[in-house]
Coordinates of C-alpha atoms in Angstrom, one line a residue:
M1 CA 26.2 71.7 135.9
S2 CA 28.4 70.6 132.8
L3 CA 30.0 73.5 130.3
N4 CA 30.6 72.7 126.8
L5 CA 34.0 73.8 126.0
K6 CA 33.7 74.9 122.3
T7 CA 31.4 77.5 123.2
L8 CA 33.8 78.7 126.2
L9 CA 37.2 78.7 123.8
P10 CA 37.4 78.2 119.9
L11 CA 40.5 76.5 120.1
K12 CA 41.4 73.5 118.5
I13 CA 43.3 71.3 121.2
T14 CA 45.9 68.6 119.3
N15 CA 48.4 66.1 120.2
N16 CA 45.7 63.7 121.4
Y17 CA 45.2 65.5 124.6
K18 CA 42.2 64.4 126.4
L19 CA 40.4 66.8 128.6
I20 CA 37.8 65.4 131.4
V21 CA 35.6 68.3 132.4
F22 CA 34.1 68.0 136.1
S23 CA 30.7 69.7 136.9
M24 CA 31.4 72.5 138.7
K25 CA 31.0 76.6 138.4
P26 CA 32.1 77.8 135.2
S27 CA 34.2 80.4 136.6
I28 CA 36.4 77.8 138.4
L29 CA 36.6 75.3 135.5
S30 CA 37.7 78.5 132.9
A31 CA 39.9 79.2 135.1
L32 CA 41.3 75.8 135.2
L33 CA 41.2 75.7 131.6
A34 CA 43.0 78.8 130.9
F35 CA 45.6 77.8 133.0
F36 CA 46.0 74.3 131.2
L37 CA 46.0 76.1 128.2
L38 CA 48.5 78.5 128.7
G39 CA 50.9 75.2 129.7
L40 CA 50.0 74.0 126.4
V41 CA 51.1 77.2 124.1
F42 CA 53.8 77.4 126.6
T43 CA 55.2 73.5 126.3
S44 CA 54.6 73.8 122.1
C45 CA 57.1 77.1 121.7
E46 CA 59.8 75.2 123.4
K47 CA 61.9 74.4 120.4
S48 CA 64.1 71.4 120.2
D49 CA 67.9 71.5 120.3
P50 CA 69.4 72.9 116.7
E51 CA 71.4 70.3 115.0
P52 CA 75.3 71.4 115.5
Q53 CA 76.7 73.1 112.2
P54 CA 80.1 72.1 111.0
K55 CA 83.1 74.1 112.6
K56 CA 84.4 76.5 110.2
S57 CA 87.8 76.6 109.4
K58 CA 89.7 79.7 108.5
R59 CA 90.3 78.6 105.1
T60 CA 89.3 75.3 102.6
V61 CA 91.5 75.1 99.7
L62 CA 90.5 72.2 96.8
V63 CA 93.5 71.6 94.6
Y64 CA 92.0 69.8 91.3
L65 CA 94.4 67.9 89.5
V66 CA 93.0 66.6 85.8
G67 CA 95.9 64.6 84.5
K68 CA 94.4 62.1 82.1
N69 CA 96.8 63.1 79.5
D70 CA 100.6 63.1 78.9
I71 CA 101.2 65.3 82.8
S72 CA 100.0 62.1 84.0
G73 CA 103.2 61.4 85.7
H74 CA 103.8 65.3 86.7
L75 CA 100.4 65.3 89.0
E76 CA 101.4 62.3 90.7
D77 CA 104.3 63.9 91.6
D78 CA 102.8 66.9 92.7
Y79 CA 100.5 64.9 94.6
E80 CA 103.6 63.9 96.5
E81 CA 104.6 67.6 96.5
I82 CA 101.3 68.5 98.5
K83 CA 101.5 65.9 100.8
E84 CA 105.2 67.3 101.6
G85 CA 103.7 70.6 101.7
F86 CA 100.6 69.8 103.9
S87 CA 103.4 68.2 106.5
K88 CA 104.6 72.1 106.7
L89 CA 101.7 73.5 107.3
K90 CA 101.7 75.2 111.2
S91 CA 97.8 74.8 112.9
S92 CA 96.8 72.7 110.3
E93 CA 93.6 72.1 112.6
D94 CA 92.4 75.8 111.0
F95 CA 92.7 74.4 107.8
N96 CA 91.0 72.3 105.2
L97 CA 93.3 71.1 102.2
L98 CA 91.5 68.6 99.5
V99 CA 92.9 67.3 96.7
F100 CA 90.9 65.9 93.6
I101 CA 93.0 63.7 91.4
S102 CA 92.2 61.9 88.3
N103 CA 95.2 60.4 86.2
T104 CA 95.9 57.5 84.2
G105 CA 98.4 56.4 86.9
S106 CA 97.7 55.6 91.0
F107 CA 94.6 57.6 90.2
V108 CA 92.8 56.3 87.3
T109 CA 90.0 55.9 89.7
P110 CA 89.4 59.6 90.4
T111 CA 89.2 60.7 94.0
L112 CA 88.5 63.4 96.2
L113 CA 90.9 63.4 99.3
K114 CA 91.5 65.4 102.5
L115 CA 95.2 65.5 104.3
E116 CA 94.8 65.5 107.6
S117 CA 97.9 64.9 110.5
N118 CA 97.5 62.5 113.2
K119 CA 99.5 63.4 116.7
E120 CA 102.9 62.3 115.2
G121 CA 102.8 64.7 112.6
R122 CA 102.5 62.3 109.7
V123 CA 100.1 62.9 107.0
I124 CA 97.0 60.9 107.0
E125 CA 95.0 60.4 103.4
K126 CA 91.2 60.6 103.9
I127 CA 89.6 59.3 101.4
I128 CA 86.2 61.8 100.7
N129 CA 84.8 60.2 97.5
T130 CA 85.5 57.9 94.5
Y131 CA 84.3 58.6 91.1
N132 CA 83.7 56.2 88.1
S133 CA 86.6 55.2 86.3
S134 CA 85.5 54.8 82.8
V135 CA 85.8 56.7 80.2
E136 CA 82.7 58.5 80.5
F137 CA 83.4 60.3 83.7
N138 CA 84.8 63.6 82.7
S139 CA 86.7 65.8 85.5
T140 CA 86.2 68.6 83.1
D141 CA 82.1 68.4 82.5
S142 CA 80.4 71.3 84.2
D143 CA 78.3 69.3 86.2
V144 CA 81.1 66.7 87.7
M145 CA 83.2 69.9 88.6
R146 CA 80.4 71.7 90.1
D147 CA 79.7 68.6 92.1
I148 CA 82.9 68.1 93.6
L149 CA 83.5 71.6 94.7
L150 CA 80.1 71.6 96.2
E151 CA 81.1 69.0 98.0
A152 CA 84.4 70.0 99.0
Y153 CA 83.5 73.5 100.1
S154 CA 80.0 72.6 101.8
R155 CA 81.7 69.7 103.7
Y156 CA 84.3 71.6 105.0
P157 CA 82.5 75.3 105.4
S158 CA 85.6 77.8 106.1
E159 CA 85.6 81.6 106.6
S160 CA 87.7 81.6 103.0
Y161 CA 88.3 79.6 100.2
G162 CA 91.0 79.1 97.6
L163 CA 90.9 77.0 94.5
V164 CA 94.0 75.4 92.4
L165 CA 93.3 74.1 88.9
E166 CA 96.3 72.5 87.1
S167 CA 96.4 70.7 84.0
H168 CA 96.7 71.3 80.3
A169 CA 95.0 74.3 79.4
D170 CA 95.2 77.6 76.4
G171 CA 93.7 80.6 77.9
W172 CA 90.6 81.8 76.6
M173 CA 91.7 79.8 73.4
P174 CA 89.3 77.5 71.6
Y175 CA 89.8 73.3 71.9
P176 CA 90.1 71.5 69.6
S177 CA 88.5 73.7 67.4
I178 CA 87.1 77.0 67.0
K179 CA 84.0 76.4 69.4
A180 CA 85.1 77.3 73.0
R181 CA 88.0 78.5 75.6
W182 CA 88.6 75.7 77.4
F183 CA 90.6 74.8 80.4
G184 CA 92.0 70.9 81.3
D185 CA 92.9 68.2 78.9
D186 CA 90.8 65.0 80.3
R187 CA 91.5 62.5 77.2
K188 CA 90.8 65.4 75.3
K189 CA 87.9 66.6 76.7
S190 CA 87.8 70.3 78.2
I191 CA 85.5 72.7 80.2
T192 CA 85.0 76.3 78.5
I193 CA 86.0 79.3 80.1
T194 CA 82.3 80.4 80.2
D195 CA 81.0 77.0 81.7
L196 CA 83.7 77.2 84.2
A197 CA 82.4 80.7 84.9
K198 CA 79.0 79.3 85.5
V199 CA 80.2 76.3 87.4
L200 CA 82.2 78.9 89.5
E201 CA 79.0 81.6 90.4
T202 CA 76.7 78.3 91.3
V203 CA 78.7 76.9 93.6
T204 CA 80.2 80.7 95.4
H205 CA 76.5 81.0 95.4
S206 CA 75.8 78.0 97.7
I207 CA 78.9 79.1 99.8
G208 CA 78.0 82.3 100.3
T209 CA 81.3 84.2 99.3
K210 CA 83.8 84.4 96.3
L211 CA 86.9 82.5 96.3
D212 CA 89.8 84.3 98.0
Y213 CA 91.8 82.9 95.0
I214 CA 92.2 80.8 92.0
L215 CA 95.9 79.8 91.2
F216 CA 95.4 78.1 87.7
D217 CA 98.6 76.0 87.6
A218 CA 98.3 75.9 83.9
C219 CA 99.3 77.8 80.4
F220 CA 98.3 80.9 79.1
M221 CA 95.3 81.7 81.6
Q222 CA 96.1 85.3 82.8
S223 CA 94.1 87.4 79.7
I224 CA 92.0 89.9 80.3
E225 CA 89.2 87.9 78.9
V226 CA 89.6 85.2 81.1
A227 CA 89.8 87.6 84.3
Y228 CA 86.4 89.4 82.9
E229 CA 84.6 86.1 82.5
L230 CA 85.3 84.8 86.1
R231 CA 85.5 88.1 87.4
H232 CA 81.3 87.3 89.8
S233 CA 83.2 84.3 91.7
V234 CA 87.2 85.2 92.3
K235 CA 88.9 88.3 93.9
H236 CA 92.2 87.3 92.6
I237 CA 93.6 84.6 89.6
I238 CA 97.1 83.8 90.2
G239 CA 98.6 82.4 86.6
S240 CA 100.8 82.8 84.0
A241 CA 100.0 84.6 80.6
T242 CA 102.0 82.4 79.2
E243 CA 103.6 78.6 79.4
I244 CA 104.1 77.4 82.8
P245 CA 106.9 75.2 83.7
G246 CA 106.8 71.5 82.8
P247 CA 106.8 70.4 86.7
G248 CA 104.2 72.7 87.6
G249 CA 103.8 74.6 91.1
P250 CA 106.4 73.4 93.5
Y251 CA 103.5 72.3 96.3
D252 CA 106.2 70.9 98.9
I253 CA 106.9 75.0 99.1
L254 CA 103.9 76.7 97.8
I255 CA 101.2 75.1 100.2
P256 CA 102.1 76.8 102.9
S257 CA 101.4 80.5 100.9
L258 CA 98.0 78.9 100.1
F259 CA 96.7 79.0 103.7
D260 CA 98.2 82.9 104.2
L261 CA 95.2 85.0 105.5
S262 CA 97.1 88.3 105.3
A263 CA 95.8 90.8 103.6
N264 CA 98.6 90.7 100.6
Y265 CA 98.3 86.7 100.5
S266 CA 97.8 86.6 96.1
K267 CA 101.3 88.2 96.4
H268 CA 102.9 86.2 98.8
I269 CA 101.5 83.3 96.7
L270 CA 102.7 84.0 93.6
D271 CA 106.1 85.0 94.9
S272 CA 106.3 81.4 96.9
Y273 CA 106.1 79.8 93.4
F274 CA 108.1 82.2 91.8
E275 CA 110.9 82.4 93.8
Y276 CA 111.2 78.4 93.7
Y277 CA 112.0 78.9 89.7
N278 CA 113.9 81.9 90.5
E279 CA 116.7 80.7 92.0
L280 CA 117.2 78.0 89.4
Y281 CA 116.7 79.6 86.4
T282 CA 120.3 80.0 84.8
G283 CA 118.5 80.5 81.1
Y284 CA 119.8 77.0 79.8
R285 CA 118.1 73.6 79.6
S286 CA 118.6 71.0 82.5
T287 CA 118.4 67.7 82.8
L288 CA 118.3 67.8 86.2
S289 CA 116.0 70.8 87.2
W290 CA 113.6 73.0 85.8
T291 CA 116.3 76.1 84.9
M292 CA 114.3 77.8 82.5
G293 CA 112.1 80.4 84.2
V294 CA 108.6 81.7 85.0
A295 CA 106.3 84.5 84.5
L296 CA 103.6 84.8 87.2
S297 CA 100.9 87.6 87.7
T298 CA 98.0 88.2 89.8
I299 CA 95.0 90.1 89.3
D300 CA 93.4 91.9 91.3
L301 CA 89.4 91.8 90.4
Q302 CA 88.5 94.6 92.8
Y303 CA 89.9 96.8 90.2
L304 CA 88.7 95.2 87.2
E305 CA 85.5 97.2 86.1
K306 CA 87.3 100.6 86.5
F307 CA 89.9 99.0 84.5
T308 CA 87.8 97.7 81.8
E309 CA 85.7 100.5 81.3
Q310 CA 89.3 103.3 81.2
T311 CA 90.3 100.5 78.5
K312 CA 87.4 100.6 76.5
Q313 CA 87.4 105.0 76.3
L314 CA 91.3 104.8 75.4
L315 CA 90.7 102.3 72.3
T316 CA 87.3 103.8 71.5
S317 CA 88.4 107.5 71.4
T318 CA 91.7 107.0 69.4
F319 CA 91.2 104.1 66.9
D320 CA 89.3 104.1 63.9
I321 CA 86.2 101.5 62.9
R322 CA 88.0 98.7 61.5
E323 CA 91.5 100.6 61.6
T324 CA 94.4 98.1 60.7
L325 CA 97.4 98.3 63.3
D326 CA 100.9 97.3 62.5
L327 CA 101.4 94.7 65.7
S328 CA 105.2 93.9 64.4
E329 CA 106.6 96.1 68.2
I330 CA 103.9 94.4 70.7
P331 CA 105.0 91.5 72.7
Y332 CA 103.4 88.7 72.8
Y333 CA 102.9 85.3 75.0
D334 CA 102.1 82.9 72.5
N335 CA 105.0 81.2 69.8
R336 CA 103.4 79.1 68.1
G337 CA 105.1 77.1 65.2
G338 CA 104.1 75.9 61.9
S339 CA 101.6 72.8 61.4
S340 CA 98.5 72.5 59.0
S341 CA 96.4 74.0 61.5
Y342 CA 94.1 77.6 61.9
Y343 CA 97.0 78.6 64.2
S344 CA 100.2 78.3 62.6
Y345 CA 102.5 81.1 63.6
K346 CA 99.5 83.4 64.6
H347 CA 99.4 85.3 67.6
F348 CA 96.4 85.9 69.9
Y349 CA 97.9 86.7 73.3
F350 CA 99.5 90.3 72.8
D351 CA 100.9 92.5 76.3
I352 CA 97.8 94.6 77.0
Y353 CA 100.0 97.3 78.7
Y354 CA 102.6 97.5 75.8
F355 CA 100.1 97.5 73.4
M356 CA 98.3 100.3 75.1
E357 CA 101.2 102.5 75.5
Y358 CA 102.7 102.1 72.2
F359 CA 99.6 103.3 70.7
L360 CA 97.4 105.6 73.1
V361 CA 100.5 107.5 75.4
D362 CA 100.9 110.4 73.0
Q363 CA 97.0 110.1 72.0
N364 CA 95.7 111.0 75.1
K365 CA 98.2 111.4 78.1
N366 CA 96.1 112.0 80.8
L367 CA 93.7 109.3 80.4
F368 CA 96.5 106.9 79.9
A369 CA 98.3 108.3 83.1
E370 CA 95.1 106.7 85.0
W371 CA 94.7 104.1 82.7
Q372 CA 98.3 103.0 83.9
K373 CA 97.6 103.3 87.6
T374 CA 94.6 101.5 87.7
F375 CA 96.8 98.9 85.6
N376 CA 99.3 98.8 88.5
Q377 CA 96.9 98.2 91.2
L378 CA 95.1 95.4 88.6
V379 CA 98.1 93.3 88.1
Y380 CA 101.3 92.3 90.3
Y381 CA 103.9 90.8 87.6
R382 CA 107.5 89.1 88.1
T383 CA 109.2 87.3 85.5
T384 CA 113.0 85.8 85.2
P385 CA 114.3 87.0 81.8
K386 CA 113.7 84.3 79.9
V387 CA 111.2 81.9 79.6
Y388 CA 111.0 78.3 78.1
T389 CA 108.1 77.7 75.0
A390 CA 107.3 74.1 74.1
H391 CA 105.6 75.2 71.2
L392 CA 109.4 76.0 69.7
G393 CA 111.6 74.2 71.7
K394 CA 113.2 77.4 73.2
M395 CA 114.0 80.3 75.3
I396 CA 112.5 83.9 74.4
S397 CA 112.4 86.9 76.0
M398 CA 110.0 88.5 78.6
E399 CA 110.9 92.1 77.9
D400 CA 108.6 94.1 77.6
T401 CA 106.0 91.9 79.3
H402 CA 103.8 92.9 82.0
G403 CA 101.8 89.8 82.5
L404 CA 98.7 90.5 81.1
S405 CA 97.5 89.2 77.9
F406 CA 94.6 90.1 75.4
Y407 CA 93.5 89.8 72.0
I408 CA 93.0 92.1 68.9
P409 CA 91.0 91.5 66.7
R410 CA 92.2 91.9 62.6
L411 CA 92.1 91.3 59.4
G412 CA 92.9 87.4 58.4
Y413 CA 91.6 86.6 62.3
E414 CA 87.8 86.2 61.1
P415 CA 87.1 83.2 62.2
M416 CA 88.5 83.8 65.7
T417 CA 87.1 87.2 66.1
E418 CA 83.8 85.2 65.6
H419 CA 84.4 83.1 68.6
Y420 CA 85.4 85.8 70.2
K421 CA 82.1 88.2 70.0
T422 CA 80.3 85.5 72.5
H423 CA 82.5 86.5 74.9
Q424 CA 81.8 89.4 77.4
W425 CA 85.0 91.3 77.1
Y426 CA 84.7 91.8 73.4
R427 CA 81.4 94.3 74.3
A428 CA 82.5 95.5 77.8
G429 CA 86.7 96.3 76.2
G430 CA 84.9 98.3 73.2
W431 CA 86.0 95.8 70.3
S432 CA 82.6 95.5 69.1
D433 CA 81.9 99.8 69.2
L434 CA 85.2 99.7 66.4
G435 CA 82.9 97.4 64.3
W436 CA 85.0 93.9 64.5

């Protein structure tokens, strides 16, 4: 007697298995068939071993050097310092240090490298990728930056991430005309701060975490406007509200601190940078080394939203709509000389702490005291008594500064204020409510 299997078990048998059916009693055949099919089920449920995932390091840091400009030589010197600093890093196998560099010297072909140590402790330069050296390649282009950051961080996954950005910059200021905020100078091409924010948000979404820090080794980046634009993708921002020293960060000393895993890592990075120049400081120009000081701060972005709300409350409860303010006593960070440009003798980066204290402490002492407390949590600041400004070619005092700048809308600055309106702090910080 033969049995129709389709009527016994309505299962579809695949994988080219062949069933040979003998003439036997239905009960025996059913039992054998059940065992056979059960074996197929267990076999089909077995999974092949998953592909091994790259081992996560403790921190991956990318140093991004944009130097097809007049600081090309400085960046090449910095790269040599980076290698020296890496040689001082203990337990380098726990960390990944990558460098992207584009300049007019040895790296006219933009290159992404990873630094490693061999058994003898020598630093090995491993080329990860090279890029088009034609004039069309722009290392500050949004797509280019995104792809390079993604390649670096995805290829070397980690428990934490850091980013160093070194080039020319001007905080949130437009460049070369009143169009956008900017960082970097690659043959006169730059990225806006709002576009940089989008790049970083894409990258951090991909790696599943915020960057632990961004160190801006670039001028004027410590403004409340920049911090607010970047708040979704980074925990700490380190940099200067004014001009940085011409040679940039002392990377032979700085590199180990970039891998500091303690709770106060951002302060330790700042201290490492600052102490180098503080020890050299004389307050006078020297041909041998940079003796003209530095001003650096860190911004802890976990306090930014609270600080923003308190700032808006103070501003809108104190000032009238489009009130004209005398800013002659307020310290500023940008010292722009005379020229034929819109920027001649204008100031855009005022010290936010001194401004609030000067105008508001007597108006609302209790709210200002709360604001002051939040500011001290938000900002950590160290400065030499004076710093050098290349704009004027002389030393300027840092007295009464606190390491964080902001823009103040006012009459005579209408083109800049119109540009300012396109950025988030304009509304979040209260200026829109004051009619500017």
